[in-house]
Coordinates of N, CA and C in Angstrom, one line a residue:
P298 N 0.7 -1.3 0.3 CA 0.0 0.0 -0.2 C 1.0 1.4 -0.2
V299 N 0.0 1.7 -0.7 CA 0.8 3.5 -0.7 C -0.4 4.3 0.2
V300 N 0.5 5.2 1.2 CA -0.4 5.7 1.9 C 0.9 7.3 2.6
N301 N -0.5 8.2 2.2 CA -0.5 9.6 2.5 C -1.4 10.5 3.2
G302 N -0.7 10.4 4.5 CA -1.8 10.6 5.1 C -3.4 10.1 5.5
K303 N -4.5 10.7 5.2 CA -5.6 9.9 5.1 C -5.9 8.8 3.6
N304 N -5.1 9.3 2.9 CA -5.3 8.6 1.6 C -4.2 7.4 1.2
V305 N -5.0 6.1 0.7 CA -4.3 5.3 0.2 C -4.6 4.6 -1.0
F306 N -3.6 4.1 -1.6 CA -4.1 3.2 -2.9 C -3.0 2.3 -2.8
W307 N -3.4 1.2 -3.6 CA -2.3 0.0 -3.8 C -2.2 -0.4 -5.2
V308 N -1.0 -0.9 -5.1 CA -0.7 -1.6 -6.5 C -0.4 -2.6 -6.5
I309 N -1.2 -3.3 -7.7 CA -1.6 -4.7 -7.9 C -0.5 -5.3 -8.7
T310 N 0.3 -6.7 -8.7 CA 1.2 -6.4 -9.7 C 0.7 -8.2 -9.7
G311 N 0.9 -8.6 -10.7 CA 1.4 -10.5 -11.1 C 1.8 -10.6 -12.3
N312 N 1.3 -11.9 -12.8 CA 2.1 -12.4 -14.2 C 0.6 -13.2 -14.9
A313 N -0.1 -12.5 -16.1 CA -0.8 -13.3 -16.6 C -0.6 -14.8 -17.1
N314 N 0.9 -15.3 -17.2 CA 1.1 -16.7 -17.5 C 0.7 -17.1 -18.9
G315 N 0.8 -15.9 -19.9 CA 0.4 -16.7 -21.0 C -0.6 -16.3 -21.7
D316 N -2.0 -15.5 -20.9 CA -3.3 -15.7 -21.5 C -3.7 -14.3 -20.8
P317 N -4.7 -13.6 -21.0 CA -5.1 -12.0 -20.5 C -5.6 -12.7 -19.2
V318 N -5.8 -11.9 -18.1 CA -6.9 -12.2 -16.9 C -7.7 -10.7 -16.6
M319 N -8.4 -11.5 -15.5 CA -9.2 -10.4 -15.3 C -8.7 -10.1 -13.5
V320 N -8.5 -8.7 -13.4 CA -8.5 -8.7 -11.8 C -9.4 -7.8 -11.5
N321 N -10.5 -8.2 -10.3 CA -11.1 -7.7 -9.5 C -10.4 -7.3 -7.8
Y322 N -11.0 -6.2 -7.5 CA -10.1 -5.6 -6.1 C -11.5 -4.8 -5.6
Q323 N -11.5 -5.1 -4.2 CA -12.8 -4.0 -3.7 C -12.1 -3.9 -2.4
I324 N -12.1 -2.4 -1.9 CA -11.3 -2.2 -1.2 C -12.7 -1.7 -0.2
E325 N -12.7 -2.0 1.2 CA -13.4 -2.2 2.3 C -14.3 -0.9 2.3
G326 N -16.3 -1.0 2.1 CA -16.7 0.4 2.0 C -16.8 1.0 0.6
Y327 N -15.6 0.6 -0.5 CA -16.1 1.1 -1.9 C -16.5 0.2 -2.8
P328 N -16.9 0.0 -4.2 CA -17.4 -0.7 -5.0 C -16.8 -1.7 -5.7
L329 N -17.1 -2.8 -5.7 CA -16.1 -3.9 -6.6 C -15.8 -3.3 -8.1
R330 N -14.1 -3.2 -8.2 CA -14.1 -2.8 -9.3 C -12.9 -3.6 -10.2
S331 N -13.2 -3.6 -11.6 CA -13.0 -5.1 -12.5 C -11.6 -4.2 -13.6
V332 N -10.8 -4.7 -13.6 CA -9.7 -4.3 -14.4 C -9.3 -5.6 -15.5
R333 N -8.9 -5.1 -16.9 CA -8.1 -6.3 -17.5 C -7.1 -5.5 -18.2
P334 N -5.9 -6.0 -17.6 CA -4.5 -5.4 -17.7 C -4.4 -5.3 -19.0
G335 N -4.9 -6.5 -20.1 CA -4.8 -6.7 -21.4 C -3.1 -7.3 -21.9
V336 N -2.3 -8.0 -21.0 CA -1.3 -8.3 -21.2 C -1.1 -10.2 -20.7
T337 N -0.3 -10.7 -21.9 CA -0.1 -11.9 -21.5 C 0.8 -12.3 -20.7
G338 N 1.8 -11.3 -20.2 CA 3.1 -11.4 -19.2 C 2.6 -10.4 -17.8
A339 N 3.8 -9.9 -17.2 CA 3.8 -9.4 -16.1 C 2.8 -7.8 -16.3
F340 N 2.2 -7.6 -14.8 CA 0.7 -6.7 -15.3 C 1.1 -5.9 -13.8
S341 N 0.8 -4.4 -13.7 CA 0.8 -3.7 -12.3 C -0.3 -2.9 -13.0
I342 N -1.2 -2.9 -11.9 CA -2.5 -2.0 -11.7 C -2.3 -1.1 -10.9
Q343 N -2.5 0.1 -10.7 CA -2.5 1.0 -9.5 C -4.0 1.2 -9.2
T344 N -4.7 1.1 -7.8 CA -6.1 1.0 -7.8 C -6.4 2.9 -7.5
E345 N -7.8 2.9 -7.6 CA -8.0 4.6 -7.2 C -7.7 4.6 -5.6
S346 N -7.1 5.7 -5.4 CA -7.2 6.3 -4.0 C -8.4 6.5 -3.3
I347 N -8.2 6.4 -2.1 CA -9.5 6.1 -1.4 C -9.2 7.2 -0.1
T348 N -9.8 7.9 0.6 CA -9.6 8.5 1.5 C -10.3 8.3 2.9
A349 N -9.3 7.8 3.8 CA -10.1 7.1 4.8 C -10.4 8.3 5.8
A350 N -11.8 7.7 6.4 CA -12.7 8.1 7.6 C -11.7 8.9 8.8
D351 N -10.9 8.6 9.1 CA -9.9 9.3 9.7 C -8.2 8.6 9.4
Y352 N -7.6 9.4 10.5 CA -6.1 8.9 10.6 C -6.2 7.8 11.3
E353 N -4.9 6.8 10.8 CA -4.7 5.9 12.0 C -5.5 4.9 12.0
Q354 N -6.5 4.9 10.9 CA -7.4 4.0 10.2 C -7.6 2.7 9.5
E355 N -7.7 1.1 10.2 CA -7.6 0.6 9.2 C -8.2 0.3 8.2
V356 N -7.4 -0.1 6.7 CA -8.2 -0.1 5.5 C -7.6 -1.0 4.6
R357 N -9.0 -2.2 4.5 CA -8.4 -3.3 3.9 C -9.1 -3.6 2.2
I358 N -8.0 -4.3 1.2 CA -8.7 -4.4 0.5 C -8.6 -6.0 0.1
S359 N -9.4 -6.3 -1.0 CA -9.4 -8.1 -1.3 C -9.3 -8.0 -2.6
V360 N -8.3 -8.8 -3.1 CA -7.8 -9.0 -5.0 C -8.1 -10.6 -5.1
R361 N -8.9 -10.3 -6.7 CA -9.3 -12.0 -7.2 C -8.4 -11.7 -8.6
V362 N -7.4 -12.4 -8.8 CA -7.2 -12.6 -10.0 C -7.5 -14.3 -11.4
F363 N -8.2 -13.9 -12.1 CA -8.6 -15.0 -12.9 C -8.5 -14.9 -14.3
D364 N -8.6 -16.3 -14.7 CA -8.6 -16.2 -16.4 C -10.3 -16.6 -17.2
D365 N -10.9 -15.6 -17.2 CA -12.3 -15.9 -17.7 C -12.3 -16.9 -19.1
A366 N -11.4 -16.6 -19.6 CA -11.2 -16.7 -21.0 C -10.1 -18.0 -21.4
P367 N -9.7 -19.2 -21.1 CA -10.9 -19.9 -20.7 C -10.8 -20.0 -18.9
A368 N -11.9 -20.4 -18.4 CA -12.3 -20.1 -17.3 C -11.6 -21.3 -16.5
T369 N -10.6 -22.5 -16.8 CA -10.7 -23.5 -16.3 C -9.1 -22.8 -15.8
R370 N -8.7 -22.0 -15.9 CA -6.8 -21.8 -15.1 C -7.0 -21.4 -13.9
G371 N -8.3 -21.3 -13.2 CA -8.2 -21.2 -11.7 C -8.2 -19.9 -11.4
E372 N -7.7 -19.4 -10.1 CA -7.8 -18.0 -9.6 C -7.0 -17.9 -9.1
V373 N -6.2 -16.6 -8.4 CA -5.3 -16.2 -6.8 C -6.3 -15.3 -6.1
V374 N -6.4 -15.6 -4.9 CA -7.2 -14.6 -3.9 C -6.3 -14.2 -2.9
G375 N -6.1 -12.8 -3.2 CA -5.6 -12.5 -1.5 C -6.1 -11.2 -1.4
E376 N -5.8 -10.9 0.4 CA -6.1 -9.5 1.0 C -4.8 -8.8 1.8
N377 N -5.0 -7.5 1.6 CA -4.4 -6.8 2.5 C -4.7 -5.7 3.0
R378 N -4.0 -5.4 4.2 CA -4.9 -4.4 5.1 C -3.7 -2.9 5.1
A379 N -3.8 -1.9 5.2 CA -3.2 -0.8 5.4 C -3.7 -0.3 6.6
R380 N -2.6 0.9 7.0 CA -3.2 1.9 8.1 C -3.1 3.3 7.7
S381 N -4.2 4.2 7.6 CA -4.1 5.1 7.2 C -3.0 6.0 8.5
G382 N -2.4 7.3 7.4 CA -1.4 7.7 8.2 C -1.6 8.6 9.6
D383 N -0.5 8.7 10.1 CA -0.4 9.4 11.7 C -1.2 10.6 11.5
R384 N -1.8 11.1 12.9 CA -2.3 12.1 13.0 C -1.4 13.4 13.3
P385 N -1.5 14.5 12.2 CA -0.6 15.2 12.5 C -0.7 15.6 14.1
P386 N 0.6 16.9 14.3 CA 0.7 17.3 15.5 C -0.5 18.1 16.3
P387 N -1.5 18.2 17.1 CA -2.3 18.7 17.3 C -2.2 20.2 17.7
A388 N -2.9 20.7 17.2 CA -3.0 22.5 16.9 C -3.9 23.5 17.9
I389 N -3.8 24.6 18.3 CA -4.8 25.3 19.1 C -4.6 26.8 18.5
V390 N -5.6 27.7 18.1 CA -5.4 28.8 18.3 C -6.5 29.5 18.9
A391 N -6.4 30.4 19.9 CA -7.0 31.1 20.5 C -7.4 32.4 19.9
S392 N -8.5 33.0 19.9 CA -9.6 34.2 19.4 C -10.1 35.0 20.3
R393 N -10.8 36.2 19.7 CA -11.7 36.8 20.5 C -13.0 36.7 20.6
V394 N -14.2 36.6 21.3 CA -15.6 36.7 20.8 C -15.4 37.9 22.0
V395 N -15.9 39.3 21.1 CA -15.7 40.5 21.9 C -17.4 40.4 22.9
C396 N -17.2 40.7 23.9 CA -18.3 40.8 25.1 C -18.2 42.5 25.3
N397 N -19.5 42.5 26.6 CA -19.8 43.9 27.2 C -20.3 43.9 28.2
D398 N -20.1 44.2 29.4 CA -21.1 44.3 30.3 C -21.8 45.5 30.7
G399 N -21.3 46.7 30.1 CA -22.2 47.8 30.0 C -23.0 48.0 28.8
G400 N -23.8 46.8 28.1 CA -24.6 47.1 27.1 C -24.3 46.0 26.0
G401 N -25.2 45.9 25.1 CA -25.1 45.2 23.8 C -25.7 43.9 24.0
D402 N -25.6 43.1 23.2 CA -25.9 41.9 22.8 C -25.6 40.5 23.6
T403 N -23.9 40.9 23.9 CA -23.0 39.9 24.4 C -22.5 40.1 25.8
P404 N -23.3 40.1 27.1 CA -22.7 40.6 28.1 C -21.2 39.3 28.5
C405 N -20.1 39.9 29.1 CA -19.3 39.1 29.3 C -19.7 38.3 30.7
Q406 N -20.2 38.7 31.6 CA -20.9 38.3 32.9 C -22.5 37.7 32.7
S407 N -22.7 36.8 33.3 CA -24.0 36.2 33.9 C -24.6 35.7 34.6
G408 N -25.3 36.2 36.0 CA -26.1 35.8 37.0 C -24.4 36.4 37.8
D409 N -24.2 35.7 39.0 CA -23.4 36.2 39.7 C -21.8 35.8 39.5
Y410 N -22.0 35.6 38.3 CA -20.7 35.0 37.8 C -19.0 35.5 38.1
S411 N -19.2 36.6 38.1 CA -18.1 37.2 39.0 C -18.3 39.1 39.5
P412 N -17.9 39.8 40.3 CA -18.8 41.3 40.8 C -17.9 42.1 40.0
Y413 N -16.7 41.7 39.1 CA -16.0 42.9 38.6 C -16.5 43.0 36.5
P414 N -17.6 43.5 36.4 CA -17.9 43.9 35.4 C -16.7 44.1 34.2
C415 N -17.0 43.7 33.0 CA -16.0 44.0 31.9 C -16.5 44.9 31.3
L416 N -16.1 46.4 30.9 CA -16.5 47.5 30.6 C -15.8 48.3 29.0
H417 N -14.5 47.7 29.1 CA -13.8 48.2 27.9 C -13.8 47.5 26.6
D418 N -13.2 48.0 25.7 CA -13.2 47.5 24.4 C -12.4 46.5 24.4
S419 N -11.7 45.7 25.1 CA -10.7 44.6 25.2 C -11.4 43.4 25.8
C420 N -12.7 43.5 25.8 CA -12.9 42.7 26.6 C -13.6 41.4 25.8
A421 N -13.5 40.3 25.9 CA -13.6 39.5 25.3 C -13.6 37.9 26.0
F422 N -14.5 37.0 25.1 CA -14.6 35.6 25.7 C -13.2 34.9 24.9
V423 N -13.2 34.1 25.3 CA -11.4 33.2 24.9 C -12.4 32.1 24.0
A424 N -12.1 32.5 22.4 CA -12.3 30.7 21.6 C -11.5 30.2 21.2
I425 N -11.5 28.5 21.4 CA -10.3 28.0 21.1 C -10.7 27.3 19.5
T426 N -9.6 27.4 19.2 CA -9.9 26.8 17.3 C -9.1 25.5 18.1
T427 N -9.6 24.2 17.7 CA -8.5 23.1 17.5 C -8.5 22.1 16.4
A428 N -7.6 21.3 16.1 CA -7.4 20.4 15.3 C -6.2 19.4 15.5
N429 N -6.7 18.3 15.0 CA -5.9 17.3 15.0 C -5.9 16.4 16.3
F430 N -6.9 16.7 17.1 CA -6.6 15.8 18.6 C -6.9 14.6 18.2
G431 N -8.1 13.9 17.7 CA -8.7 12.9 17.5 C -9.7 13.0 18.8
G432 N -10.6 13.6 19.5 CA -11.1 13.2 20.4 C -11.5 14.6 21.0
P433 N -12.6 14.4 22.0 CA -12.8 15.7 22.9 C -11.6 16.4 23.6
V434 N -12.0 17.5 23.4 CA -10.6 18.3 24.3 C -10.7 18.9 25.3
A435 N -10.0 18.8 26.5 CA -10.2 20.3 27.7 C -8.9 21.0 27.5
C436 N -9.4 22.2 28.2 CA -8.0 23.3 28.1 C -8.0 23.9 29.5
Q437 N -6.7 23.9 29.7 CA -6.3 24.7 31.1 C -6.2 26.3 30.6
F438 N -6.8 27.3 31.5 CA -5.9 28.7 31.2 C -5.3 29.2 32.1
T439 N -3.7 29.8 32.2 CA -3.5 29.8 33.5 C -2.9 31.5 33.5
G440 N -2.3 32.2 34.3 CA -2.0 33.0 33.8 C -2.8 34.4 33.8
G441 N -2.2 35.6 34.1 CA -3.6 36.5 34.0 C -4.0 37.0 35.3
I442 N -5.1 37.8 34.9 CA -5.4 38.4 36.4 C -6.4 37.7 37.0
R443 N -7.5 37.4 35.8 CA -8.7 36.7 36.4 C -8.2 35.3 37.1
G444 N -6.8 34.9 37.2 CA -6.6 33.9 37.4 C -6.7 32.5 36.7
N445 N -6.6 31.2 36.9 CA -7.0 30.1 36.4 C -8.7 29.2 35.7
Y446 N -8.5 28.7 34.9 CA -9.9 28.5 34.7 C -9.6 27.4 33.7
S447 N -10.6 26.2 33.5 CA -10.5 25.1 32.5 C -12.0 25.3 32.0
A448 N -12.0 24.3 30.7 CA -13.0 24.4 29.6 C -12.7 23.1 29.5
F449 N -14.1 22.3 29.5 CA -13.8 21.1 29.3 C -15.1 21.0 27.7
G450 N -14.9 19.5 26.9 CA -15.9 19.0 25.9 C -15.6 20.0 24.9
L451 N -14.5 20.3 24.7 CA -14.5 21.3 22.9 C -14.1 20.6 22.2
P452 N -14.4 20.5 20.8 CA -14.5 19.4 19.5 C -12.8 19.4 19.3
A453 N -12.8 18.1 18.7 CA -11.5 17.7 18.5 C -10.9 18.7 17.1
E454 N -11.7 18.9 16.3 CA -11.9 19.7 15.1 C -13.0 20.8 15.2
G455 N -12.3 22.2 15.6 CA -13.3 23.4 15.3 C -13.0 24.3 15.8
T456 N -14.1 25.3 16.1 CA -14.4 26.3 17.0 C -14.6 26.0 18.1
A457 N -14.6 26.8 19.2 CA -15.9 26.6 20.3 C -15.3 28.2 21.3
R458 N -16.5 28.5 21.8 CA -16.4 29.7 22.6 C -16.4 29.2 23.9
T459 N -15.7 29.8 24.5 CA -15.4 29.2 26.0 C -16.4 30.3 27.0
S460 N -17.1 29.8 28.3 CA -17.4 30.8 29.0 C -16.2 31.9 29.9
Y461 N -15.4 31.6 29.6 CA -14.2 32.8 30.0 C -13.8 33.8 29.1
Y462 N -13.7 34.9 30.0 CA -13.2 36.2 29.6 C -12.1 36.8 30.1
Y463 N -11.3 37.3 29.2 CA -10.2 38.3 29.4 C -10.5 40.2 29.1
G464 N -9.9 40.5 30.0 CA -10.6 42.2 29.4 C -9.4 43.1 29.7
W465 N -8.2 42.7 30.3 CA -7.4 43.9 30.0 C -6.4 43.8 29.2
K466 N -6.2 45.1 28.4 CA -4.8 45.0 27.3 C -3.8 44.5 27.8
N467 N -3.3 44.1 26.8 CA -1.7 43.8 26.6 C -1.7 42.2 28.2
E468 N -2.8 41.8 28.4 CA -2.7 40.8 29.7 C -2.2 39.2 28.7
T469 N -1.4 38.6 29.7 CA -0.7 37.6 28.8 C -1.3 36.1 29.7
F470 N -1.8 35.3 28.9 CA -2.1 34.0 29.5 C -1.7 32.6 28.9
N471 N -1.8 31.6 29.0 CA -1.4 30.3 28.8 C -2.6 29.6 28.4
V472 N -2.8 28.8 27.1 CA -3.7 28.0 27.3 C -3.0 26.7 26.7
T473 N -3.4 25.8 27.5 CA -3.1 24.1 27.2 C -4.3 23.3 26.7
C474 N -4.1 22.5 25.7 CA -5.2 22.0 25.4 C -4.9 20.4 25.3
W475 N -5.7 19.6 25.5 CA -5.3 18.0 25.5 C -6.6 17.3 25.4
S476 N -6.5 15.8 25.0 CA -7.0 14.9 24.7 C -6.1 13.7 24.8
G477 N -6.3 13.1 25.7 CA -5.7 11.3 25.9 C -4.5 12.3 25.8
L478 N -3.1 11.8 25.5 CA -1.9 11.9 25.4 C -1.6 12.8 24.4
R479 N -2.4 13.7 24.1 CA -1.8 14.4 22.7 C -2.6 15.9 23.2
S480 N -1.6 17.0 23.3 CA -1.3 18.3 24.0 C -0.9 19.5 22.8
A481 N -1.8 20.4 23.2 CA -1.0 21.7 22.2 C -1.1 22.9 23.1
S482 N -0.1 23.5 23.4 CA 0.1 25.2 24.0 C 0.3 26.1 23.4
T483 N -0.2 27.3 23.9 CA 0.3 28.5 23.3 C 0.0 29.8 24.1
D484 N 0.8 30.6 23.8 CA 0.7 32.2 25.0 C 0.1 33.0 23.9
V485 N -1.0 33.8 24.9 CA -1.4 34.4 24.2 C -1.8 36.0 25.0
T486 N -1.4 37.0 24.2 CA -1.4 38.4 24.5 C -3.2 39.2 24.0
W487 N -3.3 39.5 25.0 CA -5.0 39.9 24.6 C -4.6 41.4 23.8

């Protein structure tokens, strides 16, 4: 098999031994394909490239080589398994979702969450964009004036707004996110 990330294909080789053969192959989850190499000797066929549903996923192909004219020469049947490539390193990006406790559609606080309203133009929730985690993500925010905070259940791939906000210009904090043994970290200056 040839593997490039989530993409996988095979090269099927054989020998027709003097009479053209038919090659049937089926990649698990895909339709049966039939190819006639059109030679009486050695042949090589490249399958279609498929994209696995995820990284590190097993993909299986079954192959049948036979002579359909005359049909009495028998057949050869085989199977092969491949694993799509390793997941790239996880990555996170922190961004701002503007909020303000002085009015408007998106207040920073709800109920008695904090006694200190955020009233200036740098007030914003932290949104986290995650990639390549492979499962639900948890994040820890450390540093900054408001102290430490954790967010759980963020998507393995995508963007989610946390309920934590920062509001002090030039405030620096760290975000570390993890899922299982995979983690990524970034420092953010607001």
